[in-house]
CSV table of C-alpha atoms and ligand atoms in Angstrom, one decimal:
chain,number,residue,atom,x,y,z
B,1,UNK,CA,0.0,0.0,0.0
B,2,UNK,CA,1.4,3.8,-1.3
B,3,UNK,CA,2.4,5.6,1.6
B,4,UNK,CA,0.1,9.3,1.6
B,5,UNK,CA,1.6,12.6,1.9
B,6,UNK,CA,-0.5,15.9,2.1
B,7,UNK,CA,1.9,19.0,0.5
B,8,UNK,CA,0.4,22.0,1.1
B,9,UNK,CA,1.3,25.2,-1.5
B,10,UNK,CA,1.8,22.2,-4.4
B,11,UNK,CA,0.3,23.5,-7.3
B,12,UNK,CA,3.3,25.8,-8.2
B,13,UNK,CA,6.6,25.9,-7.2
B,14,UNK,CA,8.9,24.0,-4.9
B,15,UNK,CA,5.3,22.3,-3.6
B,16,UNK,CA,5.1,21.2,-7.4
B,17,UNK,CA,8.1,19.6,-7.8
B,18,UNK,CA,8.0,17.8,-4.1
B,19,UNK,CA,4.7,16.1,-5.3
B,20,UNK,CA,5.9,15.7,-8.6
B,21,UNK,CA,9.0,14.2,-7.3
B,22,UNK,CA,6.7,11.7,-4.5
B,23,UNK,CA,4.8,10.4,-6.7
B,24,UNK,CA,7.4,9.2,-8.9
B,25,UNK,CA,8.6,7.6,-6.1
B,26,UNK,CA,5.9,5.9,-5.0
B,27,UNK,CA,3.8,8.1,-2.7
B,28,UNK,CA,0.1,9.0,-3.0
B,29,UNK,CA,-0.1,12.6,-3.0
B,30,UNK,CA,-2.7,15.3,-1.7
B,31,UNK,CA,-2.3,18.5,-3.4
B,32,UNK,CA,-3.4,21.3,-1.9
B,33,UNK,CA,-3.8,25.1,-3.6
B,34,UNK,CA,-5.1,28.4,-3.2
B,35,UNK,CA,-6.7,29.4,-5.9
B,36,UNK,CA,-5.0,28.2,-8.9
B,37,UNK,CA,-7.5,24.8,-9.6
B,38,UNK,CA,-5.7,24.5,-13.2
B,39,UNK,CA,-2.3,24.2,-12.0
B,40,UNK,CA,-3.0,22.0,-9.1
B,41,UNK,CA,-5.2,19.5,-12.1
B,42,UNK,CA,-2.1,19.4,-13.9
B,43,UNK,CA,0.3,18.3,-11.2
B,44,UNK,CA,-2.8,15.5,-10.1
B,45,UNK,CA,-2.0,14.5,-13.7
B,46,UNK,CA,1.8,14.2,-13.6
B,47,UNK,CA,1.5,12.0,-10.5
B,48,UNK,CA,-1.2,9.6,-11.9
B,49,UNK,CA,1.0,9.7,-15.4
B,50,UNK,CA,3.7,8.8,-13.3
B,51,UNK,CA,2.0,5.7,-12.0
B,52,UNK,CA,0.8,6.9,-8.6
B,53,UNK,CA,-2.3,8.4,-7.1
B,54,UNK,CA,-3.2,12.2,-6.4
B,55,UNK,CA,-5.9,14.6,-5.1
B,56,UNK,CA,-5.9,18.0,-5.5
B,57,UNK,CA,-7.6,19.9,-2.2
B,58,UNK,CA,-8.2,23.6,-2.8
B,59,UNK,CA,-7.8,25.5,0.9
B,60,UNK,CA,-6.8,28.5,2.3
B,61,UNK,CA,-3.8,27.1,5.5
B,62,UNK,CA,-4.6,29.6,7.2
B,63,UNK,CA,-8.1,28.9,8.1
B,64,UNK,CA,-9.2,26.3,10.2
B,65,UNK,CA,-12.0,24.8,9.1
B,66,UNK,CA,-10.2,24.6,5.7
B,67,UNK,CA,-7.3,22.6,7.3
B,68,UNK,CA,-9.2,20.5,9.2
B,69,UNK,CA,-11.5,19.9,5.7
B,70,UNK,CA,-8.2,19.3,3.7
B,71,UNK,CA,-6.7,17.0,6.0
B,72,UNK,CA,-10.2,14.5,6.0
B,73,UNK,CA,-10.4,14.9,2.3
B,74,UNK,CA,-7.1,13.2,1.9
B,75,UNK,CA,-7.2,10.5,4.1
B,76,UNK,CA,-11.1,9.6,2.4
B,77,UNK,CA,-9.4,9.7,-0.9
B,78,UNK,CA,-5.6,8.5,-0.6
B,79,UNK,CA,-5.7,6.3,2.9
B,80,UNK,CA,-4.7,7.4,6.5
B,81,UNK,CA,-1.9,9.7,6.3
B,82,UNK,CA,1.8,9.3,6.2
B,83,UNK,CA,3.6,12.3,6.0
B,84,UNK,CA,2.7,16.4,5.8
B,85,UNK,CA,5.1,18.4,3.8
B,86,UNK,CA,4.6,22.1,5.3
B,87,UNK,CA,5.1,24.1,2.1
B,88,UNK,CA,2.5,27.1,1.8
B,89,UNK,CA,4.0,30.1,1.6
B,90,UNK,CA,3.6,33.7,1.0
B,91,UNK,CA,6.0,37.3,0.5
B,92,UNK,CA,4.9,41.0,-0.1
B,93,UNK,CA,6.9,43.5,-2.0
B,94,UNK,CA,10.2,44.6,-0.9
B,95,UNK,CA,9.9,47.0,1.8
B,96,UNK,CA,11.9,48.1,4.9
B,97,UNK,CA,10.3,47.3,8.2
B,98,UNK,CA,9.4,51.4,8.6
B,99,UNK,CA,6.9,51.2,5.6
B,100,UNK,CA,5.3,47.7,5.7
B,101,UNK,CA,1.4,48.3,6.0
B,102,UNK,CA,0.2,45.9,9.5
B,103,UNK,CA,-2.1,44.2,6.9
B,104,UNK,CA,1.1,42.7,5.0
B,105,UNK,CA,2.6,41.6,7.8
B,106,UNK,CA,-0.5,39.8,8.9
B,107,UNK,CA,-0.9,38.2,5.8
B,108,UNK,CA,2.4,36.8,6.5
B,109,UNK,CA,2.2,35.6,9.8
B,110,UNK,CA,-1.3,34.3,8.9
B,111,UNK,CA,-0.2,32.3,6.2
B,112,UNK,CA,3.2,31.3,7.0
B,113,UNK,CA,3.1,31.1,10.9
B,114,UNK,CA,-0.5,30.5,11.6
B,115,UNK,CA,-1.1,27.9,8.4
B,116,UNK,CA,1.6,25.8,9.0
B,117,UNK,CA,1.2,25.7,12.9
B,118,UNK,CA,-2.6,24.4,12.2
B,119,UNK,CA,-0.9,21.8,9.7
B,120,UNK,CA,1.4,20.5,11.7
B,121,UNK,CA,-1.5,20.0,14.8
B,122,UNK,CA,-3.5,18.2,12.3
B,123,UNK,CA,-0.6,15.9,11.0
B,124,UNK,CA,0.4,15.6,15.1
B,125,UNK,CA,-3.3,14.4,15.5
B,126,UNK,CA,-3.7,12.1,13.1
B,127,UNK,CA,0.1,10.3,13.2
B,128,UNK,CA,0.9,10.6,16.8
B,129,UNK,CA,1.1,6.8,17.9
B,130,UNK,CA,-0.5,8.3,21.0
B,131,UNK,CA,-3.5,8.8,19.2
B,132,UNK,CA,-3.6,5.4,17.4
B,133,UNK,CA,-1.4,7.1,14.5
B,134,UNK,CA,1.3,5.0,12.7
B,135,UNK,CA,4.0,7.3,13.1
B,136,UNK,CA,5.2,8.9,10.6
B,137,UNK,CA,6.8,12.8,9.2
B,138,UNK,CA,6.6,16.1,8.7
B,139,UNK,CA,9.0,18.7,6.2
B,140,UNK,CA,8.4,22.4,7.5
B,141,UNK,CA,9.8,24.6,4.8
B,142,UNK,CA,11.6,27.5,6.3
B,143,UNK,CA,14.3,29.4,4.0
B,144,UNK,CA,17.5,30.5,4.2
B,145,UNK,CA,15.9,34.1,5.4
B,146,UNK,CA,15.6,32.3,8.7
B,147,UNK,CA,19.2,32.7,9.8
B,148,UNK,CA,20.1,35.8,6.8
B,149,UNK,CA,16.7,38.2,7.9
B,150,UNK,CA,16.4,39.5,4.8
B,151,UNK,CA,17.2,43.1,5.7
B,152,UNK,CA,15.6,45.8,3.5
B,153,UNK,CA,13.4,43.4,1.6
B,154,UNK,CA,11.0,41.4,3.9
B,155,UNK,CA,11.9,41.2,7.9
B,156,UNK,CA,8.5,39.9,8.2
B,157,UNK,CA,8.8,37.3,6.2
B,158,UNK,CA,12.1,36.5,7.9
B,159,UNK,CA,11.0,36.1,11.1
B,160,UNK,CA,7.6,33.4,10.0
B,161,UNK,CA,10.8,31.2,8.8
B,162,UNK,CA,12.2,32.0,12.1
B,163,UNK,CA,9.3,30.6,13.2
B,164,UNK,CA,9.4,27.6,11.2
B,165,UNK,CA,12.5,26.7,12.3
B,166,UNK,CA,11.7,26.9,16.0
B,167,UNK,CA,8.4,24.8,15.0
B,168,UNK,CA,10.8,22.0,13.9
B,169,UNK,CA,12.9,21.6,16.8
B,170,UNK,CA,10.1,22.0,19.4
B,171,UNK,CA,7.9,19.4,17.0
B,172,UNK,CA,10.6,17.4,16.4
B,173,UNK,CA,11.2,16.8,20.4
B,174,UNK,CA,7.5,16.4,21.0
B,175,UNK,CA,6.5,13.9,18.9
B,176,UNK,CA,9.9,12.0,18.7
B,177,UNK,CA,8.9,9.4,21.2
B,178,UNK,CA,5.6,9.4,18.7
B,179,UNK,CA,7.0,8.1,16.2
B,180,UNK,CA,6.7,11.2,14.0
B,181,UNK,CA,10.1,12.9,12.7
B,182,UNK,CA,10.1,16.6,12.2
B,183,UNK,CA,12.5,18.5,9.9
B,184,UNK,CA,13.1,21.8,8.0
B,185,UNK,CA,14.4,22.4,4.8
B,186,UNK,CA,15.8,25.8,4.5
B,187,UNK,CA,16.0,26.8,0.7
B,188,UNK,CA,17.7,29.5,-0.5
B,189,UNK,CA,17.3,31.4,-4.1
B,190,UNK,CA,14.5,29.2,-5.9
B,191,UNK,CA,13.6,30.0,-9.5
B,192,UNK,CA,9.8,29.7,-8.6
B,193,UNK,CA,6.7,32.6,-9.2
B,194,UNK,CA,7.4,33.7,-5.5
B,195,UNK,CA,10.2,36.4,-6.6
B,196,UNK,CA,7.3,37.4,-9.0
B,197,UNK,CA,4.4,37.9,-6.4
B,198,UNK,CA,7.4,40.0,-4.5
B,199,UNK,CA,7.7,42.4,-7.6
B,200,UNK,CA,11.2,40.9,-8.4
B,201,UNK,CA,10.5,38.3,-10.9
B,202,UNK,CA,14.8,38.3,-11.9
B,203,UNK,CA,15.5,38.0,-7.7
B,204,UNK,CA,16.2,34.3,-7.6
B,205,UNK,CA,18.6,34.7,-11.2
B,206,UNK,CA,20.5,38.5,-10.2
B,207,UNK,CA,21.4,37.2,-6.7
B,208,UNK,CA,21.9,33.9,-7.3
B,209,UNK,CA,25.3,34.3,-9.3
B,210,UNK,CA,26.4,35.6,-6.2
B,211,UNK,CA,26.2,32.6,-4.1
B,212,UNK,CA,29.1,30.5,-4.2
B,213,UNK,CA,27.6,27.9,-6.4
B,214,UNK,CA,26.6,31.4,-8.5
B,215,UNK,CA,23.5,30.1,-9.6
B,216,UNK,CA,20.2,30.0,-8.5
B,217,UNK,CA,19.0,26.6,-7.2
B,218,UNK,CA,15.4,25.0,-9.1
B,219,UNK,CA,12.5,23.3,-7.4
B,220,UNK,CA,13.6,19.6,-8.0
B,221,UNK,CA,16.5,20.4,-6.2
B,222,UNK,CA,15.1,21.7,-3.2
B,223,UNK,CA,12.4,18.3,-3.9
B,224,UNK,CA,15.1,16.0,-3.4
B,225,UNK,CA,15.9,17.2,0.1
B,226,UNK,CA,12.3,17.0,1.2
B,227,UNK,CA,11.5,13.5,-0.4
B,228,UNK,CA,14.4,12.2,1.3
B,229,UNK,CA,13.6,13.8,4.8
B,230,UNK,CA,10.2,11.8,4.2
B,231,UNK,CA,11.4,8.5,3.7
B,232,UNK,CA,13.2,5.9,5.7
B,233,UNK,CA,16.7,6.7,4.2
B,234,UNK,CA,16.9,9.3,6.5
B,235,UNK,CA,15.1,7.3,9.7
B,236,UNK,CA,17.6,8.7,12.4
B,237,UNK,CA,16.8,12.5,11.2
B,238,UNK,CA,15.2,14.4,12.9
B,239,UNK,CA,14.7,18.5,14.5
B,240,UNK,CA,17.0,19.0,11.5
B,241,UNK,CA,17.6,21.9,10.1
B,242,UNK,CA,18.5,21.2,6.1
B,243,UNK,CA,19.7,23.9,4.0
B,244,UNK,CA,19.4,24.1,0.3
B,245,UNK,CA,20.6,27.5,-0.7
B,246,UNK,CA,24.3,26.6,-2.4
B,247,UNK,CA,25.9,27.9,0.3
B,248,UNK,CA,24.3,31.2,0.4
R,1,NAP,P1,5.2,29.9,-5.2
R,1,NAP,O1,5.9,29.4,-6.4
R,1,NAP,O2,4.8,31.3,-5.0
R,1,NAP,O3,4.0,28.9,-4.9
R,1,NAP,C1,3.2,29.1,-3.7
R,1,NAP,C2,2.3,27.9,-3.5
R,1,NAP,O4,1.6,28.1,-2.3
R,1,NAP,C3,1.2,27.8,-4.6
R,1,NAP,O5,0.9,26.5,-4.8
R,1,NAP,C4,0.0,28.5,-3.9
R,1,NAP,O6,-1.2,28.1,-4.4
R,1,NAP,C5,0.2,28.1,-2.5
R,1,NAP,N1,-0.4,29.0,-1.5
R,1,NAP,C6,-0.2,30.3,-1.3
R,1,NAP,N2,-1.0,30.8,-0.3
R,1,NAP,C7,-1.6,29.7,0.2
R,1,NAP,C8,-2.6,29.6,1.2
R,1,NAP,N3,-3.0,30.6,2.0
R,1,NAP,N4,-3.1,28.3,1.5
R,1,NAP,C9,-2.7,27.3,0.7
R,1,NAP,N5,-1.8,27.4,-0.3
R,1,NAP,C10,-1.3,28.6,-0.6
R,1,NAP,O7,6.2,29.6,-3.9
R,1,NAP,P2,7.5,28.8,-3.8
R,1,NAP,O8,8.7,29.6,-4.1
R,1,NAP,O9,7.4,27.4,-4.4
R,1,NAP,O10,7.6,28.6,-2.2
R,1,NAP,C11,7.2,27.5,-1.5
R,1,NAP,C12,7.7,27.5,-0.1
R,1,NAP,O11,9.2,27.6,-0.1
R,1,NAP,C13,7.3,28.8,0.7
R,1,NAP,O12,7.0,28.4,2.1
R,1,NAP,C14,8.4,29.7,0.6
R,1,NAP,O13,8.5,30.6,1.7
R,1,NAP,C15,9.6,28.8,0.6
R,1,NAP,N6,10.8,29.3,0.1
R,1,NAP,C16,10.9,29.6,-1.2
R,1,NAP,C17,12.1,30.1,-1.7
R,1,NAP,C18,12.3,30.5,-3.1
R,1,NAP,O14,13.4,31.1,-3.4
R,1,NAP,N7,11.4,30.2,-4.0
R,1,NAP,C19,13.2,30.3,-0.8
R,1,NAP,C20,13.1,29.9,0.5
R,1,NAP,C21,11.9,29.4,0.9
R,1,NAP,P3,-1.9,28.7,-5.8
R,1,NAP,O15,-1.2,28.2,-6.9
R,1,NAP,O16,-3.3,28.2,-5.7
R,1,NAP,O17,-1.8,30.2,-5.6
């Protein structure tokens, strides 16, 4: 039987190429999405063309009752639940601290801190041994802005990773003797549509050449860490914090 992983945020981007990349390697996937219903059909469609199973769930992380809905709608479609990879994530323009409108910034906290905290619960719920779970994991993605904070661009969005990362350590200690491993990946210039939605669609390009691998990195890179943190290769890892960022 496929093991089932929900991925939040995986109609575009990193979230894309993490369920593209588990379902080629066996999982059943849950895709969840905004808005973007198209998108999120299409990468249902790679992972059934690769073999495997999929659902896309459209839901907002940052509401509960949309959580809560997501999380049943998987488990009725795909199976009881395996593994949550924490993905959803937003950024406003680039702004110093001094001129960021409170609505922004609670956007960001809403989506980044509040969404994933409610995902992780409902992961902790349901594969908590505790609770007649089976064990299992759960991939926070935090960024490299967690440790760099992203200083005359988006503080805010800094500190939610901050966040994140804290999440994963605390998680990882709490449900440990649960059976559940927690881990962060931290990635760092991504060519995905989030530069974009900051107003610097060339961001992840211009500043990647000055990383020391001077490049930016792609999604299926930053995939390849998350896939692995999910499966048993990596069964003594856990309150990790992985970066991908090419040394930036
Ligand atoms: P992206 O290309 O902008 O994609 C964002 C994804 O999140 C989309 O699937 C979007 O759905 C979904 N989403 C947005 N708000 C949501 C909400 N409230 N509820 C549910 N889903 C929501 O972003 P990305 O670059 O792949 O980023 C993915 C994660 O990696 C984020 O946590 C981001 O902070 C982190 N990260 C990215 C980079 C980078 O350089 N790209 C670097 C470090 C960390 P729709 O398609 O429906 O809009």
């Amino acid at each position: 039987m496929a093991k089932v992983v929900l991925i939040t945020g995986a109609s575009r981007g990193i979230g894309r190429a993490c369920a593209r990349l588990a379902g080629a390697c066996g999982w059943s996937v849950g895709v969840n999405y905004a808005g973007n219903e198209a998108a999120a059909a299409e990468v249902v469609r790679d992972v059934e063309a690769a073999g495997g199973r999929a659902v896309a769930i459209r839901g907002n992380v940052a509401e509960e009752a949309d959580v809560t809905a997501m999380f049943e709608t998987v488990e009725t479609a795909l199976g009881p639940l395996d593994a949550l990879v924490n993905n959803a994530g937003v950024l406003g323009p680039k702004s110093m601290l001094a001129d960021m409108p409170a609505a922004r910034m609670k956007h960001i906290f809403d989506v980044n801190v509040f969404g994933a905290y409610l995902c992780a619960r409902e992961a902790a719920r349901r594969l908590s041994t505790s609770r007649g779970g089976r064990g299992g994991a759960i991939v926070n993605i935090s960024s490299a802005a967690a440790r760099l904070g992203a200083p005359d661009e988006y503080v805010d969005y800094a500190g939610s990773k901050g966040a994140i990362d804290t999440l994963t350590i605390g998680l990882a200690k709490e449900l440990g003797p649960e059976g559940v491993r927690v881990n962060a990946v931290r990635p760092g210039l991504i060519d995905t549509d989030i530069h974009a939605s900051g107003g610097q669609p060339d961001r992840a390009d211009r500043l990647g050449m000055t990383t020391p691998l001077k490049r930016a990195g792609s999604a299926a890179e930053v995939a390849e860490a998350v896939i692995w943190l999910l499966g048993e290769e990596s069964s003594y890892v856990t309150g990790a914090l992985l970066d991908v960022a090419g040394g930036r």
